Structure formats: structure tokens, C-alpha cells
CSV table of N, CA and C in Angstrom, one decimal:
chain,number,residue,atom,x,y,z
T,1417,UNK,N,106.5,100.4,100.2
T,1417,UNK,CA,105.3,100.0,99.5
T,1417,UNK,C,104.4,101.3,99.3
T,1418,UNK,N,103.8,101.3,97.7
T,1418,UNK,CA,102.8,102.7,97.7
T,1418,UNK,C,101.6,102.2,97.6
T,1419,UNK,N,101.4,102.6,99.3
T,1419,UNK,CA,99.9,102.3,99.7
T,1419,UNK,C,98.7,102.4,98.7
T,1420,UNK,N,99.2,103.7,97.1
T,1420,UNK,CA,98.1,104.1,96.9
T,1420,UNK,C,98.2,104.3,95.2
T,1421,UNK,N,99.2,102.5,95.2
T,1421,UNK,CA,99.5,102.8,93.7
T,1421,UNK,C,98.4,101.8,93.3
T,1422,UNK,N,98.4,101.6,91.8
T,1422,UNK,CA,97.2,100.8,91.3
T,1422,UNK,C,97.0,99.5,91.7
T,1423,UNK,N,98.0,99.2,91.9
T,1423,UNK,CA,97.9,97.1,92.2
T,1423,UNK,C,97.1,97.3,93.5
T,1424,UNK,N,97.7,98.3,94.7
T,1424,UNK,CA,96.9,98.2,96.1
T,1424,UNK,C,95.9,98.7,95.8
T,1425,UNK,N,95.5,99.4,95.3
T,1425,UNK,CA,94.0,99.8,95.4
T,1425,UNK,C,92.7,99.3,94.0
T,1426,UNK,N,93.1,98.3,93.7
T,1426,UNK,CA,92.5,97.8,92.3
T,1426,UNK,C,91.4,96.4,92.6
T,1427,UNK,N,91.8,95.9,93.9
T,1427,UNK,CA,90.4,95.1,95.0
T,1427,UNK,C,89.6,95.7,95.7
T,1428,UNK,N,89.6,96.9,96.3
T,1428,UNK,CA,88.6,98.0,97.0
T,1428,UNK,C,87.4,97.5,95.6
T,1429,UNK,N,87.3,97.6,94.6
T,1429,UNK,CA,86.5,97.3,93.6
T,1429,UNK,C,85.7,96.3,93.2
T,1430,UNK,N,84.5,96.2,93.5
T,1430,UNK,CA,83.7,94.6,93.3
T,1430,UNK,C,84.1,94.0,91.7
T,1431,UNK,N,84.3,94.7,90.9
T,1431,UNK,CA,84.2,94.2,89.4
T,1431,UNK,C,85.7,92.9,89.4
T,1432,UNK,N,87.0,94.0,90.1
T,1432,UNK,CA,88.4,93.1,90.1
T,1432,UNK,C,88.3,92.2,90.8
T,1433,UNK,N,87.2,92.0,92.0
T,1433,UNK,CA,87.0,91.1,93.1
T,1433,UNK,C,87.1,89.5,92.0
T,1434,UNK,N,85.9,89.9,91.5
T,1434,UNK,CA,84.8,89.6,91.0
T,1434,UNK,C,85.4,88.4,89.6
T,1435,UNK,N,86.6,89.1,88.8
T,1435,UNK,CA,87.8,88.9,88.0
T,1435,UNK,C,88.0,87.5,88.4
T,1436,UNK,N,88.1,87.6,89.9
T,1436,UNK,CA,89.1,86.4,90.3
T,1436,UNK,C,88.5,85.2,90.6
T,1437,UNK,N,87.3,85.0,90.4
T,1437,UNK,CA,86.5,83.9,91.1
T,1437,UNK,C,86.3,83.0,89.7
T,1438,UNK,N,87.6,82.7,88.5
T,1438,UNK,CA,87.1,81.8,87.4
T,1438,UNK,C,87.2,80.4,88.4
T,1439,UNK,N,86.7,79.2,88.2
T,1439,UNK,CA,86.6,78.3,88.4
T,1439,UNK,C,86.3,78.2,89.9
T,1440,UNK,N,85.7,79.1,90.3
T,1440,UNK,CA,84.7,79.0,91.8
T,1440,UNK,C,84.0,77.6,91.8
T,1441,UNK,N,84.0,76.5,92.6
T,1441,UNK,CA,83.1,75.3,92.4
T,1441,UNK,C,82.0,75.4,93.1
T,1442,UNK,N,81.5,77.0,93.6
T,1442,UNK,CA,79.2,77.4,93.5
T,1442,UNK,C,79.2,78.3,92.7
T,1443,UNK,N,78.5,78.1,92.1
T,1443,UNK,CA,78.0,79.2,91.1
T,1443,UNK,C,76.4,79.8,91.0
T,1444,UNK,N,75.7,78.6,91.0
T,1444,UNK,CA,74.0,78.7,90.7
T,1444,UNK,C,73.9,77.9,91.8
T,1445,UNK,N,72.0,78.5,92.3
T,1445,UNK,CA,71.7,77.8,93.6
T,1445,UNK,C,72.3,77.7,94.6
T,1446,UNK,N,73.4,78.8,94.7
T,1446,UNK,CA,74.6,78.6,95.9
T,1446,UNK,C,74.1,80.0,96.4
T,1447,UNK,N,74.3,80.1,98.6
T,1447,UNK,CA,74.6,81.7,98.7
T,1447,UNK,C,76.2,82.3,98.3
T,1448,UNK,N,77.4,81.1,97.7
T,1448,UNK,CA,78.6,81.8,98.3
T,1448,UNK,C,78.3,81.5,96.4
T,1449,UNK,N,77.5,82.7,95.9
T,1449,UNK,CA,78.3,83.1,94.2
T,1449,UNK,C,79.6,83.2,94.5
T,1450,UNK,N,80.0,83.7,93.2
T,1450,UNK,CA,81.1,84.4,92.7
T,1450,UNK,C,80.9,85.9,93.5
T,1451,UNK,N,79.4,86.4,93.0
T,1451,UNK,CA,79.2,87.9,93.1
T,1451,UNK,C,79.1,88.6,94.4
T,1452,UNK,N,78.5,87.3,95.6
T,1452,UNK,CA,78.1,86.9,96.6
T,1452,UNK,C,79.5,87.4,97.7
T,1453,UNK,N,80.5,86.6,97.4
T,1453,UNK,CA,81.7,86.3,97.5
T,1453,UNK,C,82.1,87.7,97.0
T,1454,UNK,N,82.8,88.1,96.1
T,1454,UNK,CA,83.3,89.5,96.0
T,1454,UNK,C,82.4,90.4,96.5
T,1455,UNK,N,81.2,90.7,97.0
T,1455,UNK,CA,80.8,91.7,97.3
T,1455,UNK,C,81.3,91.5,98.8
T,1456,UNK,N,81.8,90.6,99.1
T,1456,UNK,CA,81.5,90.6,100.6
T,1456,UNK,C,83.2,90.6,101.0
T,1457,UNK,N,84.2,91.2,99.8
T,1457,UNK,CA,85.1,91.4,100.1
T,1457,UNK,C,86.2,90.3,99.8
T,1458,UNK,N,85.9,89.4,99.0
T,1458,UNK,CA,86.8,88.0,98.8
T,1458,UNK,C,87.3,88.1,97.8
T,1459,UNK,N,88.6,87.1,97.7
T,1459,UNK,CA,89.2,87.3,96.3
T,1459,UNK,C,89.2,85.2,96.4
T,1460,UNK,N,89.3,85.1,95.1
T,1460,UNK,CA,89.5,83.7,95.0
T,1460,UNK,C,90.8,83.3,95.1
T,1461,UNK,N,91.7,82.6,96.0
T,1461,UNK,CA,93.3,82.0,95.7
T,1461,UNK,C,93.0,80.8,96.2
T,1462,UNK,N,93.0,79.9,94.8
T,1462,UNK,CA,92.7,78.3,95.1
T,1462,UNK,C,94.0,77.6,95.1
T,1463,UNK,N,94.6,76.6,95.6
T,1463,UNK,CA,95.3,75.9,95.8
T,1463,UNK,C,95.2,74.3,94.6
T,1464,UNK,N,95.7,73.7,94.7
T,1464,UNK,CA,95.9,72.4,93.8
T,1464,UNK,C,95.0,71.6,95.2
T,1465,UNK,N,95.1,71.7,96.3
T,1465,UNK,CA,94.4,71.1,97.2
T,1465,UNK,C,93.0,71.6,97.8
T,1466,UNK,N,93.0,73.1,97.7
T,1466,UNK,CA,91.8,73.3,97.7
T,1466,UNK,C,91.5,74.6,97.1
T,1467,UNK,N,90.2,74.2,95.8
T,1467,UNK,CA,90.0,75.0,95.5
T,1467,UNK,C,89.2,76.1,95.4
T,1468,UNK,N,88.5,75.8,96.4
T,1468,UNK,CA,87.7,76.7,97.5
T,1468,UNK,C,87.8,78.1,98.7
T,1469,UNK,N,89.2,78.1,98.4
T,1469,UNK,CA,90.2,79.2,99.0
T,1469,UNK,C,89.6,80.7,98.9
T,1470,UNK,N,89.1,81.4,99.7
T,1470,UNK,CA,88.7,82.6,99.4
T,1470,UNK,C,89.6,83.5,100.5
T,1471,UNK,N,90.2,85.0,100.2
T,1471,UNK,CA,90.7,85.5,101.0
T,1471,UNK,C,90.3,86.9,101.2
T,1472,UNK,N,89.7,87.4,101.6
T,1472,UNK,CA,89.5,89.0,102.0
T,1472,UNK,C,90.9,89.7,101.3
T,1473,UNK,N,90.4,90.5,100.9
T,1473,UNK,CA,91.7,91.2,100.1
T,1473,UNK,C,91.9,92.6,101.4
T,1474,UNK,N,90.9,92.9,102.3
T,1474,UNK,CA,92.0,93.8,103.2
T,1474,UNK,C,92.1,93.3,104.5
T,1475,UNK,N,91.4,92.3,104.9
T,1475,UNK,CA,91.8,92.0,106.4
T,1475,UNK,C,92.9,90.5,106.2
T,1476,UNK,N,92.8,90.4,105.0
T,1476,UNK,CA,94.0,88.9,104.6
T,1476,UNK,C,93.2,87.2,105.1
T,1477,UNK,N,92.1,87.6,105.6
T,1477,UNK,CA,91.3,86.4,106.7
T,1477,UNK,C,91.3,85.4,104.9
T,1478,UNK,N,91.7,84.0,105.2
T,1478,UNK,CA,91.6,83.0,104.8
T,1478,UNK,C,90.3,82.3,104.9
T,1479,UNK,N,89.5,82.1,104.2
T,1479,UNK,CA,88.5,80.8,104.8
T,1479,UNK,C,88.2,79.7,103.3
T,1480,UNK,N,88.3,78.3,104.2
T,1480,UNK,CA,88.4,78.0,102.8
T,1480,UNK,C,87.3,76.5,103.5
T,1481,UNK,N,86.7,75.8,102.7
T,1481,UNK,CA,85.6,74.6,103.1
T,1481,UNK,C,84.1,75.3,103.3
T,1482,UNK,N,83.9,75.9,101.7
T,1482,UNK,CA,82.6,76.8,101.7
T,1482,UNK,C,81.5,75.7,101.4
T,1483,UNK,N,80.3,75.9,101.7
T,1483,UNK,CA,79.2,74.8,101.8
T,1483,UNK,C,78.4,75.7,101.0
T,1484,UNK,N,77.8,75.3,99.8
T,1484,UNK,CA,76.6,76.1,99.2
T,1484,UNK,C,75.7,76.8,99.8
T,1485,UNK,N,75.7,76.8,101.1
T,1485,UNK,CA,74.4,78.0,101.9
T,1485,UNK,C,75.4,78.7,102.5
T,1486,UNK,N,76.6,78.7,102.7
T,1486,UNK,CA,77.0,79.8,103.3
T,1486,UNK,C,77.0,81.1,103.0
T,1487,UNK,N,76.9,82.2,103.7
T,1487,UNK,CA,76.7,83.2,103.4
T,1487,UNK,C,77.9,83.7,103.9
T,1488,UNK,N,78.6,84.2,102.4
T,1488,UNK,CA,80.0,84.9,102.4
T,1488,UNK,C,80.2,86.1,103.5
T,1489,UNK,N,78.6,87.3,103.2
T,1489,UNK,CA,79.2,88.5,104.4
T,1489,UNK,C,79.0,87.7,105.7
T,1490,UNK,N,78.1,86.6,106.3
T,1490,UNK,CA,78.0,86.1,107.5
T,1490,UNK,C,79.2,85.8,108.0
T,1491,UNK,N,80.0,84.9,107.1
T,1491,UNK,CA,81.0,84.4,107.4
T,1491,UNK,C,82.0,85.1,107.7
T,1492,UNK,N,82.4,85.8,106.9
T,1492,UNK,CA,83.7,87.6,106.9
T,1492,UNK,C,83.3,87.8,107.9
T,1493,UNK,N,82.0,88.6,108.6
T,1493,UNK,CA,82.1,89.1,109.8
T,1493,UNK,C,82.3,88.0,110.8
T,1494,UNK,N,81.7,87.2,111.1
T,1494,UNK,CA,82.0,86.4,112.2
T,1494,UNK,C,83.5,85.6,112.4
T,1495,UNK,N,84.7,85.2,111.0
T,1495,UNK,CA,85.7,85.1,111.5
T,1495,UNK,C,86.9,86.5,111.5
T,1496,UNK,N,85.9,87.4,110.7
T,1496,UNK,CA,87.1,88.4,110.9
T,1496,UNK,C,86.4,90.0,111.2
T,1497,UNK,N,85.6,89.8,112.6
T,1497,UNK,CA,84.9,91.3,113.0
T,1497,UNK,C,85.3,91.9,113.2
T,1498,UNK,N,86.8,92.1,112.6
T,1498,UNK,CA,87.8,93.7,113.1
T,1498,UNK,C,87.8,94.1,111.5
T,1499,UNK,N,87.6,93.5,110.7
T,1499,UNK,CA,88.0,94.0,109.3
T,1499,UNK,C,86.8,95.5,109.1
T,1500,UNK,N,87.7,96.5,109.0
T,1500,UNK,CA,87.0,97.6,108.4
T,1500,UNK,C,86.1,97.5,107.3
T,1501,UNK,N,86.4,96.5,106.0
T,1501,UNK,CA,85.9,96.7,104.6
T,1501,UNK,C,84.5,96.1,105.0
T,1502,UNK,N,84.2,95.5,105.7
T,1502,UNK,CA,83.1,94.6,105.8
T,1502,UNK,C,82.0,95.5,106.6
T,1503,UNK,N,82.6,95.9,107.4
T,1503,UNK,CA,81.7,96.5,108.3
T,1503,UNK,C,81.6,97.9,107.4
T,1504,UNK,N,82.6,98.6,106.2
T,1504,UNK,CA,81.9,100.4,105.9
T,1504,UNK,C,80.6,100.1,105.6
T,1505,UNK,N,80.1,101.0,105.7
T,1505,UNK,CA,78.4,101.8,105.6
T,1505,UNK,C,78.3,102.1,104.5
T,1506,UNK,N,79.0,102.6,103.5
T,1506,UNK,CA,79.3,102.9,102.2
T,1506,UNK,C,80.0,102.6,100.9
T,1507,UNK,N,79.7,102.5,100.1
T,1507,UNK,CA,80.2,102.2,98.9
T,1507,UNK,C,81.8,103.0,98.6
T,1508,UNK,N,82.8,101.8,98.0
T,1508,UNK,CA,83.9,102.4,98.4
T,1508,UNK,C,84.0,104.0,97.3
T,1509,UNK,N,83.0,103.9,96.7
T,1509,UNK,CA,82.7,105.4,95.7
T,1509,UNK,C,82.3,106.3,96.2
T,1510,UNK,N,82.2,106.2,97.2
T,1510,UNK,CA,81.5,107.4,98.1
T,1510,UNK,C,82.2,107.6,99.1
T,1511,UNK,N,83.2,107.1,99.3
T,1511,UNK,CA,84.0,107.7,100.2
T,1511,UNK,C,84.7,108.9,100.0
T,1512,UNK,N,85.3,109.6,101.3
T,1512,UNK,CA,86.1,110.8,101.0
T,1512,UNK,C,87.2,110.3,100.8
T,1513,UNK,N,88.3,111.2,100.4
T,1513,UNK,CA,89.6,111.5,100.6
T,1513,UNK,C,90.5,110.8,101.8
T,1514,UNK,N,90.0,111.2,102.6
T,1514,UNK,CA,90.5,110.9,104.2
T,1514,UNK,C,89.4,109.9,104.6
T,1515,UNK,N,88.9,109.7,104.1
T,1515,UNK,CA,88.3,108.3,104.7
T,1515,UNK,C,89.0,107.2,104.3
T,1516,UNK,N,89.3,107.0,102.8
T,1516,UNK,CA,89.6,106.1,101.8
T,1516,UNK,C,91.3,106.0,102.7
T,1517,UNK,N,92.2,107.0,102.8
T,1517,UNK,CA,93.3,107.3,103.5
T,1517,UNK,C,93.2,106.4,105.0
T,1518,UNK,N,92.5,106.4,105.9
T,1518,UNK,CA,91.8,106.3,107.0
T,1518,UNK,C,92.0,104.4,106.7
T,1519,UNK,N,91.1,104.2,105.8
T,1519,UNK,CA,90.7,102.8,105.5
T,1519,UNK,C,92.1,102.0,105.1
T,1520,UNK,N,92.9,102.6,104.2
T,1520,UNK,CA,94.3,102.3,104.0
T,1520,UNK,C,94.8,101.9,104.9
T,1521,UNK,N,95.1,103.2,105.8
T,1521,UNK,CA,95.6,102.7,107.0
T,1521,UNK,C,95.9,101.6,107.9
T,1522,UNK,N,94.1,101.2,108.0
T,1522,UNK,CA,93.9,100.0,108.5
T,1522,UNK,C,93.7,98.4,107.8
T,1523,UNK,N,94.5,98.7,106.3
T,1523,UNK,CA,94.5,97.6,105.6
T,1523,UNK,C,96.0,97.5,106.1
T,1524,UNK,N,96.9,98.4,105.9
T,1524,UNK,CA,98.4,98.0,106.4
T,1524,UNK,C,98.5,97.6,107.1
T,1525,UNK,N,97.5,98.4,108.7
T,1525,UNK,CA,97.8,97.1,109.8
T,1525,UNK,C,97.2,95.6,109.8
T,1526,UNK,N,96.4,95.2,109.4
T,1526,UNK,CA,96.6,93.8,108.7
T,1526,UNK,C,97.8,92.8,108.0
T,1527,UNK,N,97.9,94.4,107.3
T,1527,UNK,CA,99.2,93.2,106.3
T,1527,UNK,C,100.8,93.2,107.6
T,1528,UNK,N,101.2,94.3,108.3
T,1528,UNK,CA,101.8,94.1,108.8
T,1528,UNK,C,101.6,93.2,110.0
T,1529,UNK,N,100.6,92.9,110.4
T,1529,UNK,CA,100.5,92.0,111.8
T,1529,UNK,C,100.4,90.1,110.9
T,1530,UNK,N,100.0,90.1,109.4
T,1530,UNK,CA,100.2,89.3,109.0
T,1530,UNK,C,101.9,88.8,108.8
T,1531,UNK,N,102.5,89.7,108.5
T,1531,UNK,CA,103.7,89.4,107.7
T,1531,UNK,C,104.3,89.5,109.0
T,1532,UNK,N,104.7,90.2,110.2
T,1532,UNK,CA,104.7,89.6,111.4
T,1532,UNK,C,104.4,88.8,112.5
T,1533,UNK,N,103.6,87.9,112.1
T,1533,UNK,CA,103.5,86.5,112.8
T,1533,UNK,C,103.9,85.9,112.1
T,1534,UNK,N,103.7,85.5,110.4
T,1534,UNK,CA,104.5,84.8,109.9
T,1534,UNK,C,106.1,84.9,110.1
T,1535,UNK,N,106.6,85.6,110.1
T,1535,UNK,CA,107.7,85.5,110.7
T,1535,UNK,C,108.3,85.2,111.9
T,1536,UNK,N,107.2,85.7,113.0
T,1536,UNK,CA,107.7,84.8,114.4
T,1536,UNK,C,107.4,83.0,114.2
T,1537,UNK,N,106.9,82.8,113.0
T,1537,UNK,CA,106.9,81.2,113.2
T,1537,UNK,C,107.2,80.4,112.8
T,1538,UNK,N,107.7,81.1,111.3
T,1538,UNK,CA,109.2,80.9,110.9
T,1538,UNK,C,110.5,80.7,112.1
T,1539,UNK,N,110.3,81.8,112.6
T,1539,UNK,CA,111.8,81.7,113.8
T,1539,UNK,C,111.6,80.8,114.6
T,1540,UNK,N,110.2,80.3,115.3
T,1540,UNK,CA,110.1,79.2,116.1
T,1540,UNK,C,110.7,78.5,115.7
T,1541,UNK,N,110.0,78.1,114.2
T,1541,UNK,CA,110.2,76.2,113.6
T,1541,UNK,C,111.8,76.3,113.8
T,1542,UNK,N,112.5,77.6,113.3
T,1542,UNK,CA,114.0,77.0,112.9
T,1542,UNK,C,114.9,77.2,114.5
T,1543,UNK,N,114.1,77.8,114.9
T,1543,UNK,CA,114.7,77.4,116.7
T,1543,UNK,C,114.5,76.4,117.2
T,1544,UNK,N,113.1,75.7,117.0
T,1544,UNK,CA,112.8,74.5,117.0
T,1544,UNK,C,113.7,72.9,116.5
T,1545,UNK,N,114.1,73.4,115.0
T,1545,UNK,CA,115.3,72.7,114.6
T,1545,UNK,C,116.8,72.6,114.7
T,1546,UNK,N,117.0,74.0,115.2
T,1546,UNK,CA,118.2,74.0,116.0
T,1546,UNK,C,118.4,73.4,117.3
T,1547,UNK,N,117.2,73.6,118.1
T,1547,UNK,CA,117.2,73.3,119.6
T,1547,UNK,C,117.6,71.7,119.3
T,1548,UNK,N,116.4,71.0,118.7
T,1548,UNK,CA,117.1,69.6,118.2
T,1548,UNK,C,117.9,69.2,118.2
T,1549,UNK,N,118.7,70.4,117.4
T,1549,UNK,CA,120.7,69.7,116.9
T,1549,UNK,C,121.4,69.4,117.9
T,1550,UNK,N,121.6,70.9,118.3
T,1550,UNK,CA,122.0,71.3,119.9
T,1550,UNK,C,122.0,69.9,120.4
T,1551,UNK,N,120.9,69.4,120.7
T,1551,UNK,CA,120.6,68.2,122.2
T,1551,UNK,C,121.7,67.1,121.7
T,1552,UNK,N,120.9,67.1,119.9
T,1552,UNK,CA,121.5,65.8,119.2
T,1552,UNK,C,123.0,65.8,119.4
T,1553,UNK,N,123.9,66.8,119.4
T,1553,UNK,CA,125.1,67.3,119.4
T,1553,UNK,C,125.5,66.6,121.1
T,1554,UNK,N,125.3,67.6,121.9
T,1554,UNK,CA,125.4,67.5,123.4
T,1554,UNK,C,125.1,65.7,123.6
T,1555,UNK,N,124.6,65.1,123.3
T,1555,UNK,CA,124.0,63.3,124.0
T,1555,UNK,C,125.4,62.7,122.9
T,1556,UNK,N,126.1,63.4,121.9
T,1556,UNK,CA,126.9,62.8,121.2
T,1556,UNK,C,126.7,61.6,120.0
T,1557,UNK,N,125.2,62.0,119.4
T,1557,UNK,CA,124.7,61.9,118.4
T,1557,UNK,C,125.2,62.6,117.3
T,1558,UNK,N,125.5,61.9,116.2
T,1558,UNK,CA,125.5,63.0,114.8
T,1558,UNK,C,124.5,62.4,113.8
């Protein structure tokens, strides 16, 4: 994966954030805007069941059952206080070189601790369904 081709680095951006919030259900009189919401690091991925789905585009944090006062950066930091993007001090325009690199970094270990738990629980379930057979087999069940 190139950490540092256009697709990965094209949500650091409030405007792309910002792209993705068509059919947001707060818009006015709400704290969780659209603009609200992407500044605070979110991308919109709604579901057919809910369309309320907002995801941090570098810490991967899911939250979804937004209430019109919520406050999107309140929220980001308090279920996901390790995400770097939330917490920089600066605009991602102003970063250096090796900061932005730095920042990278710690977007990968996200995705990889993401894409490695999903996988351990994958292996559960289907150990889970094997273990089953197994018994089913052994008691002389088919």
C-alpha cells in the first residue's frame, strides 16, 4: 500500500471530508453539520440501516446514533483519545514534511490493528463453527 498516493492522502482535507456528507440527516440547527462533522475528522458511510454512520477517516473509529446537539469533535475525542488527527494543533497545511510522514505512520497503525482484529474474529466465529461440527460428529449426530 502507498501510504502517500492520492486516494490515502485525499481525507487529511476538510473540503473531501466534507464531499461525503450528501444525505447527512442534521443539517441546520444541528451541532453534528455536515461541516461540523468533517472538520472533526469524519467521513459519512451510511448503511441501508443506518444512515447516520460517520467514520474518522484516520483512526477508523465508527460512531453512528448522532443526536442533533452532539458535538462531533466532543465525541471523536472521547470515544477515540488516541487518534492523532483530532488531537494536531495545526492545520494539516502547515505541517512539515516529517510531521505529515510521522502522522502517516500513525494512521497505519490504526488500519493495521483494525484489519487485525477483524481477522482474529473471523477465526473465532469459524473455530467456533467447527468446534460445533467436531462435537456434532463425536455424539454421532450428522
Amino acid at each position: 500500500m502507498d501510504l502517500f498516493s492520492q486516494e490515502n492522502i485525499k481525507m487529511y482535507f476538510f473540503e473531501n471530508r466534507l464531499k461525503t456528507f450528501e444525505g447527512w440527516p442534521f443539517n441546520e440547527d444541528c451541532t453534528c453539520t455536515p461541516e461540523n462533522m468533517a472538520k472533526a475528522g469524519f467521513v459519512h458511510t451510511p448503511s441501508d440501516n443506518c444512515p447516520d454512520i460517520a467514520m474518522c477517516f484516520f483512526c477508523l473509529k465508527e460512531l453512528e446514533g448522532w443526536e442533533p446537539e452532539d458535538d462531533p469533535e466532543k465525541e471523536h475525542k472521547s470515544h477515540s483519545p488516541s487518534c492523532h488527527f483530532i488531537t494536531l494543533k495545526k492545520k494539516v497545511e502547515e505541517l512539515t514534511v516529517e510531521e505529515f510522514v510521522k502522522l502517516q505512520k500513525e494512521k497505519q497503525k490504526f488500519l493495521i490493528n483494525k484489519t487485525g482484529k477483524e481477522a482474529i474474529t473471523k477465526l473465532e466465529e469459524a473455530v467456533k463453527l467447527r468446534r460445533a461440527e467436531i462435537i456434532k460428529t463425536s455424539m454421532g449426530e450428522e
